[in-house]
Amino acid sequence: MFANNGVYNGKRILSAQSVAAMAEDQRQGTFNPVPNESDRFGLGWDTVAQPGLAAVGVKAWQKTGDLTGVYGTCIVVVPEANLGVVVFGTSGSLATSYGSDHAVKIAERILLRALVERGLISAMPPALSTVDLPLTAVPAADKATYPGTYASSNGVFRVTYGAGDALTVNVYQSGWQDAYSNFKLRSDGWYAADGDPVTALRLLTASGRQYLALRKPTASRFYSFTTLVAQRLDAKPAISAAWLARVGERWLPVNKDLTIHYPVKVDDQSVQLTAIPALTGYLLSSKILADMTPPSNDRLDGMFLIVPDGVRGLHDAAMETWNAEQWLRLGSYLYRPQSTIPLLAPGPAAVTIGADEFAEWRRLPAAGTISVTNATYWALFDATYTELASGTGPGTHAFAGVGAKYLVLFGAAGTSIILNLL
């Protein structure tokens, strides 16, 4: 159908205009200083420049099942060669070591071999070179411009130069951790470590903003992909006292659907605002947040970054009054403070879901047994919010160990959920 401009078996399925829109790069003309071939969106397609085939000069369209890579599917069509492939796999979980990236690799290999058989390319592409490129001197302007703190929805990063003008990138994870170290400027304008010329970093300026870009080999290792990692943060005054007072509080979701468990469960369902040492004007939740201009006691800005690739889910933060408490809103999600979660007393109890259908949280002692009846969904977490048990119907669970436990309850408005703590 795609090769025939929307017609299959003599019957038109799609209009020629629809197929033409599918083949068009919908991101043309948008800001993207380091384009990622995997994200050249067509109408309904992840890319109209499938990078593995683009590397050998062949245009192809690709769509993957791409929820964090765990769907394990890939569709690729090469309309001009009348070729297509669909790969389905049972991923189950990331622990199976199979996901959408593997499906892409399989699809690429099938199509490349088909192109060789048909004489459309001369041979399978060779592996990327492993020869280090020559070193070049780092311009003084680069050393003055690029060191600093960078951020995106992927995290917060610190860029520094060390001995011999080697580049180091740290990532903030409860403290600064090495991500890339001893990368040296090469003749192609990228910083790479000795022994791996493909994995490389680049510092660049676009529209007056500084960016950190990353180049990495793909699983097939005959081509690489490039993406913007983060944008350099501007200096800002100290964050407002009202927001600093909220640092350290844990916030628990009240309108987030915890019943959806992807193949790998997200263990930590809480949010905590963190101040990064020596970085003023910003706080970190799951993503970086800046104080408003002028500063606000009730809002933080999360939409100040312009990083086209590799970034999703940027959001503002706001404080709102619900149930006579100050709750935190991040995007569409609301979170209540852990410090106000009521302690569940031993024995039977009833918890009623309110008109807003917000989840109800209860704090439990370190050890005991909890029975839940009449909840649409319930989950029990330890003090670090690692899930201990969950269910969609009646359930009983014994728990022990160090620290308080936390129980969350879901149901329709007006539902009376019966608990019994022993």
Coordinates of C-alpha atoms in Angstrom, one line a residue:
M1 CA 0.0 0.0 0.0
F2 CA 2.8 2.5 0.9
A3 CA 4.8 1.6 -2.2
N4 CA 1.7 2.0 -4.3
N5 CA 1.0 5.5 -3.0
G6 CA -1.9 4.3 -0.9
V7 CA -3.4 1.6 -3.2
Y8 CA -3.5 -2.1 -2.3
N9 CA -4.8 -4.8 -4.6
G10 CA -6.4 -2.2 -6.8
K11 CA -8.3 -0.6 -3.9
R12 CA -7.4 2.8 -2.5
I13 CA -6.8 2.6 1.3
L14 CA -5.2 6.0 1.8
S15 CA -5.2 9.1 -0.2
A16 CA -2.1 10.0 -2.1
Q17 CA -1.9 13.2 0.0
S18 CA -1.9 11.2 3.2
V19 CA 1.0 9.1 2.0
A20 CA 2.9 12.2 0.9
A21 CA 2.4 13.7 4.4
M22 CA 3.7 10.5 5.9
A23 CA 6.9 10.8 3.8
E24 CA 7.5 14.4 4.8
D25 CA 9.8 15.3 7.7
Q26 CA 7.4 17.2 9.9
R27 CA 10.3 18.8 11.8
Q28 CA 11.8 20.7 8.9
G29 CA 12.3 24.3 9.8
T30 CA 12.1 23.7 13.6
F31 CA 15.0 24.5 16.0
N32 CA 17.2 21.5 16.2
P33 CA 21.0 22.1 16.1
V34 CA 21.9 18.4 16.3
P35 CA 19.2 16.5 14.5
N36 CA 18.6 12.8 15.6
E37 CA 17.7 10.8 12.5
S38 CA 15.5 8.6 14.7
D39 CA 13.2 11.5 15.3
R40 CA 12.5 12.9 11.9
F41 CA 8.8 12.5 12.4
G42 CA 6.5 11.7 9.5
L43 CA 2.8 11.7 9.8
G44 CA 2.3 8.7 12.0
W45 CA 5.9 7.6 11.8
D46 CA 8.8 8.0 14.3
T47 CA 11.1 8.8 11.4
V48 CA 11.1 9.1 7.6
A49 CA 14.9 8.8 7.6
Q50 CA 15.4 5.4 9.3
P51 CA 19.1 5.9 10.4
G52 CA 20.4 2.5 9.6
L53 CA 19.2 2.6 6.0
A54 CA 20.0 6.3 5.7
A55 CA 23.6 5.4 6.5
V56 CA 23.7 3.5 3.2
G57 CA 21.8 6.2 1.2
V58 CA 18.4 4.5 1.3
K59 CA 15.2 6.3 2.5
A60 CA 13.0 4.3 4.8
W61 CA 10.2 5.0 7.3
Q62 CA 10.1 3.5 10.8
K63 CA 7.7 3.1 13.6
T64 CA 8.6 1.3 16.9
G65 CA 6.6 0.3 20.0
D66 CA 8.6 2.7 22.0
L67 CA 7.3 3.0 25.6
T68 CA 10.8 3.1 27.2
G69 CA 11.8 0.6 24.6
V70 CA 9.9 -2.3 26.1
Y71 CA 7.3 -3.1 23.5
G72 CA 9.8 -4.9 21.3
T73 CA 8.2 -4.1 17.9
C74 CA 9.4 -2.3 14.8
I75 CA 7.8 -1.5 11.4
V76 CA 10.1 -0.3 8.6
V77 CA 9.1 0.3 5.0
V78 CA 11.3 1.2 2.0
P79 CA 8.7 2.5 -0.5
E80 CA 11.0 3.1 -3.4
A81 CA 12.3 -0.5 -3.2
N82 CA 8.9 -2.0 -2.5
L83 CA 10.2 -3.6 0.7
G84 CA 8.9 -3.7 4.2
V85 CA 9.5 -5.6 7.4
V86 CA 7.6 -6.0 10.7
V87 CA 9.3 -7.4 13.8
F88 CA 7.2 -8.5 16.8
G89 CA 8.9 -9.7 20.0
T90 CA 7.7 -10.7 23.4
S91 CA 9.7 -8.3 25.6
G92 CA 8.0 -9.1 29.0
S93 CA 10.4 -6.9 30.9
L94 CA 13.8 -5.3 30.4
A95 CA 15.2 -8.2 32.3
T96 CA 14.7 -10.3 29.2
S97 CA 17.2 -8.1 27.4
Y98 CA 14.9 -7.7 24.4
G99 CA 13.2 -4.5 23.5
S100 CA 12.4 -2.1 20.6
D101 CA 16.1 -1.4 20.0
H102 CA 16.7 -5.1 19.3
A103 CA 13.6 -5.2 17.0
V104 CA 15.1 -2.2 15.1
K105 CA 18.4 -4.0 14.7
I106 CA 16.7 -7.2 13.4
A107 CA 14.6 -5.1 10.9
E108 CA 17.7 -3.2 9.7
R109 CA 19.6 -6.4 9.1
I110 CA 16.7 -8.0 7.1
L111 CA 16.3 -5.0 4.9
L112 CA 20.0 -4.5 4.3
R113 CA 20.4 -8.1 3.2
A114 CA 17.4 -7.7 0.9
L115 CA 18.9 -4.6 -0.6
V116 CA 22.1 -6.4 -1.2
E117 CA 20.3 -9.4 -2.8
R118 CA 18.5 -7.0 -5.1
G119 CA 21.7 -5.1 -6.0
L120 CA 20.4 -1.8 -4.6
I121 CA 23.5 -1.6 -2.4
S122 CA 26.8 -3.3 -3.1
A123 CA 27.4 -4.9 0.3
M124 CA 26.5 -5.0 4.0
P125 CA 27.9 -1.8 5.6
P126 CA 31.2 -2.2 7.6
A127 CA 31.5 -1.6 11.3
L128 CA 32.4 1.9 12.5
S129 CA 36.2 2.6 12.7
T130 CA 37.9 2.0 16.0
V131 CA 40.9 4.2 15.1
D132 CA 41.3 7.2 17.3
L133 CA 41.2 10.6 15.5
P134 CA 44.1 13.0 16.0
L135 CA 44.0 15.4 18.9
T136 CA 43.5 19.1 18.4
A137 CA 44.0 22.1 20.8
V138 CA 41.0 23.3 22.7
P139 CA 40.3 27.0 21.9
A140 CA 40.6 29.4 24.8
A141 CA 37.1 30.6 24.0
D142 CA 35.6 27.2 24.5
K143 CA 37.3 26.9 28.0
A144 CA 35.8 30.3 28.9
T145 CA 32.3 29.6 27.5
Y146 CA 31.3 26.0 28.1
P147 CA 32.2 24.9 31.7
G148 CA 29.1 25.0 34.0
T149 CA 25.9 23.2 34.9
Y150 CA 23.6 21.8 32.2
A151 CA 20.2 20.3 32.5
S152 CA 17.3 18.6 30.6
S153 CA 14.6 16.2 31.5
N154 CA 17.4 13.5 31.4
G155 CA 19.1 15.0 34.4
V156 CA 21.5 17.7 35.7
F157 CA 25.1 17.6 34.4
R158 CA 28.3 19.5 35.2
V159 CA 30.9 20.2 32.5
T160 CA 34.5 20.9 33.5
Y161 CA 38.0 20.9 31.9
G162 CA 40.9 19.2 33.7
A163 CA 44.5 18.5 33.2
G164 CA 45.6 18.6 29.5
D165 CA 42.2 20.2 28.6
A166 CA 40.5 16.8 29.1
L167 CA 36.7 17.1 29.3
T168 CA 34.7 15.6 32.2
V169 CA 30.9 15.4 32.5
N170 CA 29.4 14.6 35.8
V171 CA 25.7 13.7 36.4
Y172 CA 23.9 14.6 39.7
Q173 CA 22.6 11.5 41.5
S174 CA 22.5 12.2 45.2
G175 CA 25.9 13.9 44.5
W176 CA 28.0 14.3 41.5
Q177 CA 29.0 11.1 39.7
D178 CA 31.3 10.6 36.8
A179 CA 29.4 10.1 33.5
Y180 CA 32.3 10.8 31.0
S181 CA 35.9 11.5 31.9
N182 CA 39.2 12.2 30.1
F183 CA 37.5 13.0 26.8
K184 CA 39.9 14.9 24.4
L185 CA 39.1 17.2 21.5
R186 CA 39.6 15.4 18.2
S187 CA 40.0 16.6 14.6
D188 CA 36.3 16.1 13.9
G189 CA 35.3 18.7 16.6
W190 CA 34.1 16.0 19.0
Y191 CA 35.6 15.0 22.4
A192 CA 36.3 11.3 22.7
A193 CA 38.2 9.0 25.0
D194 CA 41.2 7.0 23.9
G195 CA 40.1 3.7 22.4
D196 CA 36.6 4.7 21.5
P197 CA 36.3 7.3 18.7
V198 CA 32.6 6.8 18.2
T199 CA 31.2 7.6 21.7
A200 CA 31.9 11.3 21.8
L201 CA 30.7 14.7 23.3
R202 CA 30.4 18.0 21.6
L203 CA 29.9 21.5 23.0
L204 CA 28.1 23.9 20.8
T205 CA 26.2 27.2 20.8
A206 CA 22.9 27.7 19.0
S207 CA 20.5 30.7 19.2
G208 CA 22.7 32.1 21.9
R209 CA 22.4 29.0 24.2
Q210 CA 25.1 26.5 25.0
Y211 CA 24.5 22.8 24.6
L212 CA 26.1 19.4 25.3
A213 CA 25.6 16.8 22.6
L214 CA 26.3 13.1 22.7
R215 CA 27.2 10.7 19.9
K216 CA 27.0 6.9 20.5
P217 CA 27.1 3.8 18.4
T218 CA 23.9 1.8 17.8
A219 CA 23.5 -1.8 18.6
S220 CA 24.5 -2.8 15.1
R221 CA 27.7 -0.6 15.3
F222 CA 27.8 0.4 11.7
Y223 CA 26.3 3.8 12.3
S224 CA 26.0 6.2 15.3
F225 CA 23.2 8.5 16.5
T226 CA 23.5 12.0 18.0
T227 CA 21.3 13.7 20.5
L228 CA 21.4 16.9 22.5
V229 CA 21.9 15.9 26.2
A230 CA 21.3 19.2 28.0
Q231 CA 21.3 23.0 27.9
R232 CA 23.6 25.2 30.0
L233 CA 21.8 26.8 32.9
D234 CA 22.0 30.6 33.2
A235 CA 23.1 32.1 36.5
K236 CA 20.1 33.0 38.7
P237 CA 19.7 34.6 42.2
A238 CA 19.0 32.4 45.2
I239 CA 15.7 30.6 45.1
S240 CA 12.9 32.0 47.2
A241 CA 12.7 31.2 50.9
A242 CA 9.3 29.6 50.6
W243 CA 10.5 27.0 48.2
L244 CA 13.7 26.4 50.1
A245 CA 11.5 25.5 53.1
R246 CA 9.9 22.7 51.1
V247 CA 13.2 21.1 50.3
G248 CA 13.4 17.7 52.0
E249 CA 9.7 17.1 52.2
R250 CA 8.4 14.0 50.4
W251 CA 5.3 14.3 48.3
L252 CA 3.0 11.4 47.5
P253 CA 0.8 11.2 44.4
V254 CA -3.0 11.4 44.8
N255 CA -4.2 11.4 41.2
K256 CA -1.5 9.3 39.5
D257 CA -2.7 5.9 38.1
L258 CA -0.5 3.5 40.0
T259 CA -2.5 0.6 38.6
I260 CA -0.5 0.7 35.4
H261 CA 2.6 -1.4 35.8
Y262 CA 5.0 -1.4 32.9
P263 CA 7.2 -4.5 32.5
V264 CA 9.6 -2.8 34.9
K265 CA 7.8 -1.3 37.9
V266 CA 8.7 2.2 39.0
D267 CA 9.5 1.6 42.6
D268 CA 9.7 5.1 43.9
Q269 CA 6.3 6.8 43.8
S270 CA 7.3 9.8 45.8
V271 CA 8.7 13.2 44.8
Q272 CA 11.3 15.1 46.8
L273 CA 12.7 18.6 46.0
T274 CA 16.5 18.8 46.2
A275 CA 18.9 21.7 46.3
I276 CA 22.0 21.1 44.2
P277 CA 25.2 22.4 46.0
A278 CA 26.6 25.6 44.5
L279 CA 23.7 25.9 42.0
T280 CA 21.5 28.8 43.0
G281 CA 18.0 29.6 41.6
Y282 CA 17.1 26.0 40.8
L283 CA 15.6 22.9 42.5
L284 CA 15.5 19.3 41.3
S285 CA 12.5 17.1 41.5
S286 CA 12.5 14.4 38.8
K287 CA 13.4 17.3 36.5
I288 CA 15.1 20.7 37.0
L289 CA 13.0 23.6 38.1
A290 CA 13.9 27.3 38.2
D291 CA 12.5 30.1 40.2
M292 CA 10.1 32.4 38.4
T293 CA 11.1 35.9 37.3
P294 CA 10.2 37.7 39.5
P295 CA 10.4 35.0 42.3
S296 CA 7.1 33.4 43.4
N297 CA 6.3 31.6 46.6
D298 CA 3.8 29.4 44.7
R299 CA 5.3 28.6 41.3
L300 CA 8.5 27.2 39.8
D301 CA 9.4 27.3 36.1
G302 CA 10.0 24.0 34.4
M303 CA 9.5 25.2 30.8
F304 CA 12.6 27.4 30.3
L305 CA 14.8 24.8 28.5
I306 CA 14.9 24.4 24.7
V307 CA 16.3 21.0 24.0
P308 CA 14.6 19.4 21.0
D309 CA 15.8 15.7 21.2
G310 CA 15.8 13.3 24.1
V311 CA 13.6 15.5 26.3
R312 CA 10.0 14.9 27.3
G313 CA 7.7 15.6 30.2
L314 CA 9.0 19.1 31.1
H315 CA 6.6 20.7 33.6
D316 CA 6.1 23.6 35.9
A317 CA 5.6 23.2 39.7
A318 CA 2.9 25.0 41.7
M319 CA 1.5 24.9 45.2
E320 CA -2.3 24.5 45.5
T321 CA -4.7 24.2 48.4
W322 CA -6.6 20.9 48.6
N323 CA -8.3 19.4 51.6
A324 CA -7.1 22.4 53.7
E325 CA -3.5 21.5 52.9
Q326 CA -0.8 22.8 50.6
W327 CA -0.2 20.2 47.8
L328 CA 2.4 20.2 45.1
R329 CA 1.4 20.1 41.4
L330 CA 3.9 18.9 38.8
G331 CA 2.3 19.0 35.4
S332 CA -1.1 17.3 35.7
Y333 CA -0.1 15.3 38.8
L334 CA -0.9 16.4 42.4
Y335 CA 1.1 15.3 45.4
R336 CA 0.3 15.6 49.1
P337 CA 3.0 16.0 51.8
Q338 CA 4.2 12.8 53.5
S339 CA 4.3 14.7 56.8
T340 CA 0.5 15.0 56.9
I341 CA -0.3 11.3 56.2
P342 CA -2.4 10.0 59.1
L343 CA -1.2 7.0 61.1
L344 CA -3.5 4.0 60.9
A345 CA -4.5 2.8 64.3
P346 CA -4.6 -1.0 65.0
G347 CA -7.9 -2.8 64.4
P348 CA -10.6 -2.3 61.9
A349 CA -11.1 1.1 60.1
A350 CA -13.0 2.5 57.2
V351 CA -11.5 5.0 54.6
T352 CA -13.9 6.8 52.3
I353 CA -12.8 8.0 48.8
G354 CA -13.8 11.6 48.3
A355 CA -15.6 13.3 45.5
D356 CA -12.4 14.1 43.6
E357 CA -11.4 10.4 43.7
F358 CA -8.0 11.3 45.1
A359 CA -6.0 8.3 46.4
E360 CA -6.0 7.9 50.2
W361 CA -2.7 7.3 52.0
R362 CA -2.1 5.8 55.4
R363 CA 1.0 5.4 57.4
L364 CA 1.6 2.0 59.0
P365 CA 4.0 0.8 61.7
A366 CA 7.2 -1.0 60.8
A367 CA 5.7 -4.4 61.2
G368 CA 2.2 -6.0 61.2
T369 CA -0.4 -7.4 58.9
I370 CA -2.8 -5.3 56.8
S371 CA -6.1 -6.5 55.2
V372 CA -7.8 -4.4 52.5
T373 CA -11.4 -4.9 51.3
N374 CA -13.4 -3.0 48.7
A375 CA -10.6 -1.0 47.1
T376 CA -10.4 -0.8 43.3
Y377 CA -6.6 -0.9 43.8
W378 CA -4.2 -0.8 46.7
A379 CA -0.5 -0.9 47.1
L380 CA 1.9 -1.1 50.1
F381 CA 5.3 0.5 50.1
D382 CA 8.2 0.5 52.5
A383 CA 9.9 3.7 53.8
T384 CA 11.8 4.2 50.5
Y385 CA 8.6 3.7 48.5
T386 CA 9.6 0.3 47.1
E387 CA 6.5 -1.7 46.5
L388 CA 5.9 -4.6 48.9
A389 CA 2.5 -5.7 47.7
S390 CA -0.4 -4.6 45.6
G391 CA -3.8 -5.8 44.4
T392 CA -7.0 -5.1 42.5
G393 CA -9.3 -6.8 45.0
P394 CA -9.3 -8.0 48.6
G395 CA -5.9 -8.8 50.0
T396 CA -3.9 -9.4 53.1
H397 CA -0.2 -8.8 53.5
A398 CA 2.2 -9.2 56.4
F399 CA 5.1 -6.8 56.6
A400 CA 8.2 -6.3 58.7
G401 CA 11.6 -4.5 58.6
V402 CA 12.9 -1.1 59.5
G403 CA 10.9 2.1 59.1
A404 CA 7.3 3.0 58.6
K405 CA 5.2 1.6 55.7
Y406 CA 2.8 3.4 53.5
L407 CA -0.5 2.2 52.1
V408 CA -2.3 3.8 49.2
L409 CA -6.0 3.2 48.3
F410 CA -7.9 3.8 45.1
G411 CA -11.7 3.7 44.5
A412 CA -14.7 5.4 43.0
A413 CA -16.0 8.5 44.7
G414 CA -17.9 7.5 47.9
T415 CA -16.4 4.1 48.2
S416 CA -15.9 2.9 51.7
I417 CA -12.7 0.8 51.9
I418 CA -12.4 -1.5 54.9
L419 CA -9.0 -1.9 56.6
N420 CA -7.8 -4.1 59.4
L421 CA -4.4 -3.6 60.9
L422 CA -3.0 -6.3 63.2

